[in-house]
Amino acid sequence: MGATTALALATYGVRVHVVNRFNWTANTPRAHITNQRAVEVLRDLGVEKEARLEATPWEWMGDTLFTTSLAGQEIARLRTWGTGDDRISDYLQGSPCTMLDLPQDKMEPLLVKNAAARGAVFSFNTEYLRHEQDSEGVTVFLQDRATGREYQVRARYLIGADGARSKVMDDAGLQVQGQLARAATAYVFFKADLSRYVAHRPSILYWIVTSNAAFGEIGMGLLRAINPWDEWIAGWGFDMSKGEPDFSPEEIKRKVRLLVGDPDLEFEVKSTSVWYVNQAHAPIYSKGRVFCGGDAVHRHPPSSGLGSNTCMQDAFNLAWKLAFVVKGYAGERLLDSYTLERAPVGAQIVARANQSRVDYAPLNRCFRDADAADPVEAGLQKLADPGPEGLARRAALADALKVKNYEFNAQGVELNQRCVSAAVIQDADAAEEVWKRDPQLHVQATTRPGAKLPHAWLVGADGRRVSTLDLVGKGRFTLLTGIAGRAWVDAAAAMDRPYLRTLVVGAPGALDSYCSWQELREVDEAGAILVRPDGVVAWRQHAATTDVDAATVALERALAALLDAAPAAIRA
């Protein structure tokens, strides 16, 4: 979260100082799935193109395989991350951005470099010790780890993005609820050319089903492609009650060769690590002038690929609010909306990630015969049996694979978030939202306040396609209306707010040539939709408005309520 927050604040022209106790950013791949909403954040901050150059492209994320080893018998495949024929149109309609696989050790330097170029200050080898806050700001106590020198920094606000063992969070008196370290996984990051096994069936995840080792809670081993196809992570569960995993050279060689299915494989070990399965989240993200986010407030396994994406979205939500308060555009109560909007998302993704682990059990029952000497061999024989048991197991396998769509094709989980706070003004006659399709699997495009502005392709001034999302954001509110909504244009111009722009869909530069925005806007062409800097719809007026005074009053009242600020000139 820290690097994204720094990039956003620096982009918005706010001074930001980042401290990191380490000498550089993440030194292992760790988080990697970058979903559509996170890529939209990168797009708004102007670094999407650079990220794509570093990432494994969407089409290579493709199939998730279940095999007895990389070289062994293939059991099943699942089209994942929206690449399947039945889902690809949903993903293309839902966002101008496709998913990416960008490991953390590539993502973080990209964010830091761009943040520094825009004015953010970074202090590495610098440890946070404690903080004291008062009515005017926060005094942060730091130590230069190279020299041992202790010093203080004074700031308006402090952001704790210091991970799952957050000291900032502890010092602020914030707590998480749930269970920590309920299971554990060992990772080996290694280098070997495995293209002969995978280039013809590209994926980033290969699940290995074998009886030759205990593989923990999920019941399978993992080979994860880091850099196709010569950098990999091998992963397996271990019993925490028996201490740390065996990372001896002999055991690593045995485990990796077992997962790959090549008894003579030679490979280079780059690093080893252990991570623990957490199921915990914080109900409150801030205390006074201290705000926490990212892994500090939602702690969960990497299943569903929601971790770094949610961290980036925490940052995107918080940064514009801090910028508006610092610049005097908004009152401090705007910052109360951060917890109200993000804590429910944190709780949701913690539950989803942990449920995704549980959902491997039905698959394992199809592959295994628990009472046999070799459970997997016996289970696979029964899976292939032409008789009634084989028929039943194959039907169960199909059903079990469908359940895994909630981990690997959950576009709704990623894009259907709804913000509820004083930073959103609901429709006066709003009823509970009705979901037309499964809200975990499918995105529902709507201009309903609290939802992300829908993506629609328009035609820009140069004749090229441009997304509605490209024409909002960038640190400012955007008032959307149509050609008939001249009153809104005149009202916004008269108000002359530095943080407010107007977008007329249908005018040159934003032509609705496909007429797709007409189908999505849900308001009259002369109505209005007010979009926050983070792309969330803050307020809308359905009915046509042709009177400039009426438009001005409505807009001023909306902005005053949203930003905790007095209207410049309310007229009855």
XYZ file of C-alpha atoms in Angstrom:
572
model
C 0.000 0.000 0.000
C 2.796 2.404 0.881
C 4.271 2.791 -2.585
C 0.862 3.285 -4.214
C -0.118 5.879 -1.622
C 3.163 7.707 -2.171
C 2.681 7.674 -5.932
C -0.887 8.967 -5.672
C -0.084 11.720 -3.180
C 2.954 12.849 -5.157
C 0.852 12.857 -8.326
C -1.705 15.057 -6.563
C 1.021 17.509 -5.512
C 1.129 16.567 -1.818
C 4.467 16.289 -0.013
C 5.022 12.729 1.167
C 7.913 11.068 3.010
C 8.160 7.252 2.989
C 10.357 5.306 5.405
C 11.342 1.673 4.929
C 13.415 -0.318 7.405
C 14.900 -2.358 4.571
C 17.501 -1.233 2.056
C 15.125 -1.575 -0.892
C 11.679 -2.801 -1.892
C 10.402 -6.419 -1.849
C 13.172 -8.906 -2.610
C 10.888 -11.827 -3.485
C 8.006 -12.167 -5.977
C 5.322 -12.702 -3.291
C 2.064 -11.024 -4.456
C 1.563 -11.159 -8.215
C -2.031 -11.277 -9.521
C -3.010 -7.752 -10.613
C -6.739 -7.608 -11.212
C -8.655 -5.206 -13.406
C -9.440 -2.694 -10.668
C -5.800 -2.520 -9.607
C -4.711 -2.015 -13.218
C -7.267 0.796 -13.448
C -5.505 2.414 -10.500
C -2.187 2.093 -12.332
C -3.843 3.541 -15.425
C -5.188 6.563 -13.563
C -1.763 7.193 -12.033
C -0.098 7.010 -15.432
C 2.011 3.862 -15.018
C -0.102 1.148 -16.650
C 1.966 0.991 -19.840
C 5.184 0.621 -17.881
C 3.620 -2.120 -15.758
C 2.608 -4.066 -18.854
C 6.191 -4.121 -20.058
C 7.216 -5.895 -16.834
C 4.240 -8.231 -16.500
C 3.245 -11.651 -17.733
C 0.389 -10.808 -20.122
C -3.213 -11.766 -19.481
C -3.378 -14.436 -22.181
C -0.466 -16.321 -20.604
C -2.232 -16.431 -17.208
C -4.724 -18.732 -18.918
C -5.376 -22.274 -17.802
C -4.901 -23.430 -14.233
C -3.813 -27.056 -14.332
C -4.174 -29.975 -11.915
C -1.566 -32.659 -12.599
C 0.317 -35.434 -10.792
C 3.492 -33.471 -11.606
C 4.456 -30.944 -14.227
C 5.724 -33.786 -16.403
C 3.092 -36.257 -15.246
C -0.523 -37.108 -15.827
C -2.866 -34.180 -16.353
C -6.106 -34.492 -14.405
C -8.058 -31.312 -15.156
C -7.793 -27.749 -16.376
C -9.774 -24.649 -15.514
C -9.883 -21.517 -17.654
C -8.982 -18.790 -15.213
C -8.664 -15.044 -14.703
C -11.401 -14.406 -17.264
C -9.545 -15.904 -20.229
C -12.140 -18.600 -20.949
C -14.462 -18.347 -23.933
C -17.469 -18.067 -21.621
C -16.019 -15.190 -19.566
C -13.654 -13.182 -21.733
C -16.411 -10.877 -22.985
C -17.396 -10.067 -19.392
C -13.858 -8.980 -18.619
C -13.520 -6.951 -21.817
C -16.836 -5.201 -21.194
C -16.128 -4.546 -17.524
C -12.929 -2.537 -17.841
C -10.545 -0.980 -20.367
C -7.800 -2.918 -18.544
C -7.002 -6.597 -18.713
C -5.500 -8.461 -15.795
C -1.729 -8.787 -15.403
C 0.655 -10.987 -13.484
C 3.219 -8.600 -12.027
C 5.260 -9.940 -9.079
C 5.780 -7.689 -6.102
C 9.534 -7.395 -6.642
C 8.777 -5.759 -9.991
C 5.668 -3.797 -9.004
C 7.143 -2.021 -5.990
C 10.253 -0.593 -7.744
C 8.024 0.667 -10.544
C 5.772 2.495 -8.096
C 8.676 3.854 -6.039
C 10.569 5.111 -9.086
C 7.574 7.018 -10.394
C 6.630 8.369 -6.984
C 10.180 9.677 -6.454
C 10.184 11.251 -9.912
C 7.039 13.148 -8.928
C 8.482 14.452 -5.668
C 7.994 11.751 -3.021
C 10.918 11.356 -0.614
C 12.044 7.834 0.312
C 14.256 6.935 3.267
C 15.424 3.332 3.151
C 17.294 1.645 6.025
C 15.101 3.778 8.256
C 13.068 2.234 11.036
C 9.844 3.567 12.485
C 10.087 3.573 16.295
C 6.891 5.224 17.540
C 4.653 8.230 17.070
C 2.871 10.895 19.074
C -0.103 12.771 17.692
C -1.819 15.976 18.738
C -4.483 18.272 17.341
C -2.141 19.715 14.720
C -0.207 16.729 13.475
C 1.922 13.676 14.215
C 5.501 13.495 15.474
C 7.160 10.353 14.112
C 10.273 8.966 15.790
C 12.703 7.271 13.400
C 16.110 5.610 13.453
C 18.709 5.469 10.704
C 19.671 1.803 10.832
C 23.046 2.422 9.213
C 24.256 4.933 11.811
C 21.921 4.351 14.737
C 20.946 8.034 14.766
C 17.449 8.726 16.060
C 15.475 11.710 14.853
C 11.952 13.063 14.501
C 9.761 14.010 11.565
C 6.679 16.192 11.882
C 3.729 15.408 9.593
C 0.072 16.322 9.162
C -0.878 12.640 8.936
C 0.774 9.245 9.354
C -0.030 6.204 7.229
C 0.840 2.750 8.534
C 1.479 0.509 5.540
C 3.926 -1.687 7.437
C 2.419 -5.095 6.780
C 0.872 -7.891 8.775
C 2.984 -7.140 11.862
C 2.202 -3.440 11.768
C 3.832 -1.532 14.614
C 2.084 1.660 13.548
C -1.227 -0.093 13.985
C -0.277 -1.438 17.398
C 0.952 1.982 18.553
C -2.293 3.591 17.399
C -4.306 1.099 19.443
C -5.976 -0.484 16.401
C -6.660 -4.216 16.449
C -7.538 -7.055 14.114
C -10.225 -9.645 14.712
C -9.901 -13.270 13.718
C -7.311 -16.028 13.681
C -3.633 -15.640 12.875
C -1.254 -18.365 11.643
C -3.763 -21.213 11.413
C -1.722 -22.980 8.712
C 1.647 -22.536 7.024
C 3.287 -22.876 3.621
C 6.905 -23.255 2.551
C 8.128 -21.536 -0.620
C 11.256 -22.181 -2.679
C 12.081 -19.617 -5.350
C 14.178 -21.348 -8.001
C 15.499 -20.954 -11.519
C 15.136 -23.684 -14.147
C 13.994 -23.817 -17.757
C 10.710 -25.747 -17.646
C 9.369 -24.530 -20.982
C 9.207 -28.075 -22.388
C 6.496 -28.848 -19.846
C 4.442 -25.658 -19.998
C 5.003 -23.484 -23.078
C 2.251 -25.350 -24.940
C -0.203 -24.814 -22.045
C 0.731 -21.440 -20.526
C -0.421 -20.703 -17.028
C 0.897 -19.075 -13.882
C -0.404 -21.766 -11.491
C 0.094 -25.525 -11.689
C -1.431 -27.564 -8.858
C 0.349 -30.854 -8.172
C -1.659 -33.789 -6.818
C 0.537 -36.513 -5.311
C 0.592 -38.975 -2.413
C 4.362 -38.757 -1.995
C 4.326 -35.888 0.477
C 1.924 -34.128 2.843
C 0.873 -30.856 1.304
C -1.073 -29.233 4.078
C -4.467 -27.554 4.137
C -5.042 -27.295 0.377
C -3.844 -30.862 -0.126
C -1.763 -30.114 -3.214
C 1.647 -28.787 -4.069
C 2.117 -25.720 -6.231
C 4.380 -24.599 -9.032
C 3.948 -20.924 -9.812
C 5.505 -19.342 -12.881
C 7.298 -16.110 -11.986
C 9.085 -15.351 -15.243
C 7.839 -17.618 -18.020
C 9.265 -20.155 -18.139
C 12.520 -20.140 -16.229
C 11.752 -18.666 -12.789
C 9.425 -20.516 -10.442
C 8.122 -20.880 -6.929
C 7.525 -24.346 -5.517
C 5.136 -24.378 -2.573
C 3.889 -26.937 -0.078
C 2.162 -26.910 3.273
C 3.863 -28.080 6.448
C 2.868 -28.967 9.990
C 3.604 -25.942 12.201
C 3.461 -28.079 15.353
C 6.653 -29.803 14.223
C 8.596 -26.590 13.792
C 10.029 -24.922 10.719
C 10.096 -26.726 7.351
C 13.166 -28.615 6.195
C 15.001 -26.353 3.756
C 18.095 -28.498 3.539
C 19.544 -28.750 -0.001
C 18.645 -32.427 -0.135
C 15.016 -31.891 0.870
C 14.558 -28.931 -1.465
C 15.948 -30.983 -4.339
C 13.634 -33.871 -3.488
C 10.516 -31.697 -3.236
C 11.121 -29.639 -6.377
C 11.986 -32.686 -8.477
C 8.861 -34.400 -7.163
C 6.625 -31.482 -8.142
C 8.210 -31.087 -11.572
C 8.282 -34.833 -12.159
C 11.906 -34.863 -13.302
C 14.217 -36.907 -11.029
C 17.313 -35.453 -12.690
C 16.274 -31.790 -12.764
C 19.064 -29.354 -12.016
C 18.005 -25.951 -10.726
C 19.289 -22.907 -8.879
C 17.689 -22.003 -5.561
C 17.329 -18.224 -5.273
C 15.615 -18.025 -1.873
C 13.353 -19.808 0.596
C 10.561 -18.395 2.721
C 7.633 -19.299 4.931
C 4.234 -17.663 5.129
C 1.296 -18.267 7.419
C -2.401 -18.509 6.696
C -4.227 -15.704 8.494
C -7.926 -15.031 8.708
C -8.186 -11.645 10.370
C -9.194 -8.084 9.597
C -9.475 -4.751 11.389
C -12.924 -3.232 11.924
C -11.400 0.264 12.233
C -8.594 1.560 10.016
C -7.738 4.895 11.627
C -7.203 6.655 14.934
C -7.068 10.425 14.849
C -4.392 11.420 12.332
C -3.080 7.893 11.872
C -4.395 5.713 9.056
C -3.523 2.087 8.391
C -4.131 -0.026 5.329
C -3.007 -2.935 3.222
C -1.792 -6.122 4.895
C -1.841 -4.344 8.264
C -5.646 -4.355 8.294
C -6.576 -7.401 6.200
C -4.516 -10.537 6.729
C -5.269 -13.553 4.592
C -3.707 -16.152 2.277
C -2.972 -15.373 -1.385
C -5.878 -17.525 -2.626
C -8.078 -15.547 -5.051
C -5.227 -13.096 -5.685
C -6.855 -10.292 -3.709
C -4.023 -9.136 -1.437
C -1.926 -6.562 -3.267
C -4.962 -5.487 -5.284
C -6.873 -4.562 -2.144
C -3.791 -2.804 -0.755
C -3.585 -0.644 -3.873
C -7.271 0.180 -3.675
C -6.971 1.145 0.007
C -4.271 3.577 -1.074
C -6.292 4.979 -3.965
C -9.289 5.541 -1.704
C -7.288 7.271 1.038
C -4.865 9.353 -1.028
C -7.347 11.665 -2.741
C -9.134 12.307 0.551
C -5.910 13.269 2.286
C -4.982 15.467 -0.663
C -8.329 17.286 -0.555
C -8.039 17.920 3.178
C -4.419 19.087 2.940
C -5.279 21.462 0.087
C -8.275 22.872 1.935
C -10.856 21.516 -0.482
C -12.507 19.360 2.190
C -13.044 19.215 5.940
C -11.375 16.541 8.041
C -14.581 14.561 8.462
C -14.121 13.406 4.879
C -11.373 11.141 6.252
C -13.927 9.267 8.372
C -15.195 7.707 5.145
C -11.961 5.727 4.712
C -12.769 3.099 7.344
C -16.459 3.061 6.462
C -15.714 2.303 2.815
C -12.661 0.061 3.060
C -13.190 -2.028 6.226
C -16.162 -3.948 4.732
C -14.017 -4.729 1.682
C -11.220 -5.975 3.932
C -13.615 -8.278 5.769
C -15.018 -9.548 2.475
C -11.697 -10.426 0.893
C -10.378 -12.120 4.042
C -13.444 -14.361 4.043
C -13.203 -14.985 0.301
C -9.501 -15.880 0.320
C -9.921 -18.349 3.152
C -13.042 -19.885 1.621
C -11.097 -20.426 -1.590
C -8.740 -22.690 0.367
C -11.650 -24.647 1.819
C -13.063 -25.088 -1.670
C -10.191 -27.398 -2.654
C -11.677 -30.192 -0.532
C -14.278 -31.294 -3.129
C -11.531 -31.500 -5.759
C -9.357 -33.624 -3.513
C -12.199 -36.062 -2.947
C -12.360 -36.637 -6.704
C -8.608 -37.342 -6.949
C -8.081 -39.452 -3.844
C -9.102 -42.663 -2.138
C -8.197 -41.985 1.480
C -8.140 -45.663 2.549
C -5.704 -46.826 -0.130
C -1.954 -47.290 0.299
C -1.433 -44.692 -2.442
C -4.516 -42.435 -2.161
C -3.905 -40.488 -5.376
C -3.118 -43.489 -7.577
C -6.211 -45.277 -6.316
C -8.332 -42.154 -6.639
C -7.261 -41.510 -10.216
C -7.978 -45.108 -11.163
C -11.515 -44.692 -9.872
C -11.827 -41.339 -11.640
C -11.026 -43.106 -14.924
C -13.249 -46.106 -14.250
C -15.925 -46.610 -16.956
C -18.421 -47.877 -14.394
C -20.852 -46.070 -12.086
C -18.199 -44.905 -9.613
C -16.168 -43.331 -12.393
C -19.253 -41.622 -13.748
C -20.059 -40.223 -10.317
C -16.496 -39.026 -9.725
C -16.263 -37.305 -13.085
C -19.563 -35.524 -12.475
C -18.305 -34.494 -9.043
C -15.076 -33.225 -10.634
C -17.035 -30.999 -13.008
C -19.030 -29.588 -10.098
C -15.883 -29.055 -8.010
C -14.209 -27.154 -10.845
C -17.256 -24.877 -11.110
C -16.856 -23.968 -7.438
C -13.268 -22.876 -8.140
C -14.626 -20.159 -10.420
C -15.215 -18.246 -7.193
C -11.455 -18.126 -6.772
C -10.232 -17.816 -10.341
C -13.023 -16.052 -12.262
C -14.549 -13.842 -9.571
C -14.790 -10.594 -11.508
C -17.677 -9.488 -9.328
C -15.635 -9.791 -6.137
C -13.044 -7.531 -7.744
C -15.266 -4.888 -9.346
C -18.620 -4.886 -7.528
C -17.474 -3.078 -4.389
C -19.954 -0.470 -3.152
C -18.906 2.490 -1.006
C -21.292 3.491 1.783
C -20.326 6.620 3.739
C -20.898 10.354 3.921
C -18.603 10.642 0.892
C -21.428 9.146 -1.168
C -24.943 10.586 -1.487
C -27.459 7.871 -2.195
C -30.441 8.478 -4.452
C -33.358 9.879 -2.486
C -35.558 6.967 -3.530
C -32.825 4.319 -3.496
C -33.936 0.752 -2.928
C -31.650 -2.173 -2.215
C -29.629 -3.088 -5.305
C -30.955 -6.077 -7.232
C -28.236 -8.297 -8.669
C -29.082 -9.656 -12.096
C -26.330 -12.306 -11.954
C -24.147 -13.831 -9.266
C -22.448 -10.764 -7.722
C -19.268 -12.687 -6.904
C -18.740 -13.917 -10.449
C -20.152 -11.112 -12.603
C -19.680 -7.376 -12.551
C -22.835 -5.266 -12.552
C -22.296 -1.972 -14.339
C -24.236 0.880 -12.762
C -24.000 4.605 -12.063
C -25.634 4.009 -8.689
C -23.818 6.180 -6.092
C -21.140 4.168 -4.334
C -20.346 2.041 -7.379
C -17.351 2.430 -9.643
C -18.204 4.401 -12.789
C -18.957 1.914 -15.581
C -16.500 1.515 -18.409
C -17.759 2.394 -21.872
C -15.776 3.101 -25.005
C -16.109 6.629 -26.356
C -14.282 8.252 -29.282
C -11.645 10.823 -28.416
C -10.477 13.936 -30.194
C -7.922 11.950 -32.202
C -10.513 9.455 -33.403
C -9.228 6.686 -31.157
C -11.256 4.847 -28.544
C -11.104 6.267 -25.027
C -12.739 4.817 -21.929
C -15.092 6.753 -19.709
C -12.578 5.887 -16.964
C -9.840 7.710 -18.858
C -11.840 10.940 -18.765
C -12.428 11.021 -15.009
C -10.148 10.743 -11.990
C -6.613 12.172 -12.129
C -7.105 13.711 -8.694
C -10.289 15.663 -9.471
C -14.058 15.324 -9.300
C -15.750 15.024 -12.672
C -19.303 16.106 -13.479
C -20.687 13.998 -16.337
C -23.626 15.121 -18.389
C -24.819 14.913 -21.987
C -25.126 17.367 -24.855
C -28.524 18.432 -23.512
C -27.038 19.115 -20.064
C -25.742 22.600 -20.804
C -27.063 23.905 -17.487
C -24.638 21.658 -15.601
C -21.709 22.852 -17.692
C -22.558 26.486 -17.016
C -23.117 25.801 -13.315
C -19.742 24.115 -12.877
C -17.984 26.858 -14.835
C -19.545 29.544 -12.656
C -18.493 27.733 -9.482
C -14.892 27.642 -10.726
C -13.694 24.948 -8.306
C -10.061 23.887 -8.986
C -10.872 20.250 -8.239
C -13.922 20.011 -10.518
C -14.015 19.335 -14.241
C -16.983 18.786 -16.542
C -17.298 16.020 -19.118
C -19.960 16.271 -21.796
C -20.467 12.827 -23.277
C -21.426 13.271 -26.917
C -19.326 16.384 -27.447
C -16.046 16.317 -29.416
C -13.411 14.430 -27.457
C -16.012 12.166 -25.846
C -18.303 11.041 -28.652
C -20.715 8.255 -27.737
C -20.343 6.812 -31.223
C -21.165 3.261 -30.090
C -24.186 4.557 -28.122
C -22.998 2.320 -25.300
C -22.954 5.105 -22.690
C -26.647 5.715 -23.349
C -27.312 2.161 -22.200
C -25.229 2.490 -19.043
C -25.782 6.004 -17.684
C -29.190 5.369 -15.981
C -29.942 9.112 -15.922
C -31.477 11.519 -18.428
C -29.059 12.986 -20.980
C -29.594 16.335 -19.253
C -29.132 14.760 -15.837
C -25.764 14.585 -14.074
C -23.358 12.110 -12.526
C -20.674 13.334 -10.122
C -17.603 11.073 -10.005
C -14.968 11.167 -7.269
C -11.221 11.212 -7.990
C -11.093 7.451 -7.324
C -13.700 6.757 -10.011
C -16.558 6.114 -7.581
C -19.927 7.704 -8.334
C -20.551 10.182 -5.515
C -23.959 11.575 -6.495
C -26.293 11.730 -9.453
C -29.439 13.488 -10.591
C -31.701 11.411 -12.769
C -34.026 14.085 -14.090
C -33.194 16.570 -16.805
C -32.163 20.008 -15.562
C -32.186 22.977 -17.892
C -32.109 25.798 -15.321
C -28.571 26.953 -14.440
C -29.549 28.239 -10.999
C -31.191 24.938 -10.084
C -28.142 23.012 -11.335
C -25.818 25.286 -9.336
C -27.745 24.826 -6.098
C -27.909 21.045 -6.532
C -24.209 20.755 -7.331
C -23.077 23.066 -4.526
C -25.162 21.188 -1.979
C -23.833 17.861 -3.154
C -20.188 18.952 -2.986
C -20.672 20.573 0.420
C -22.127 17.372 1.842
C -19.547 15.120 0.225
C -16.531 17.185 1.233
C -17.651 18.342 4.683
C -17.406 21.937 3.483
C -19.724 24.922 3.510
C -21.339 25.726 0.148
C -19.863 28.793 -1.520
C -23.240 30.337 -2.207
C -26.411 28.359 -1.571
C -29.426 29.885 -3.250
C -32.923 28.861 -2.258
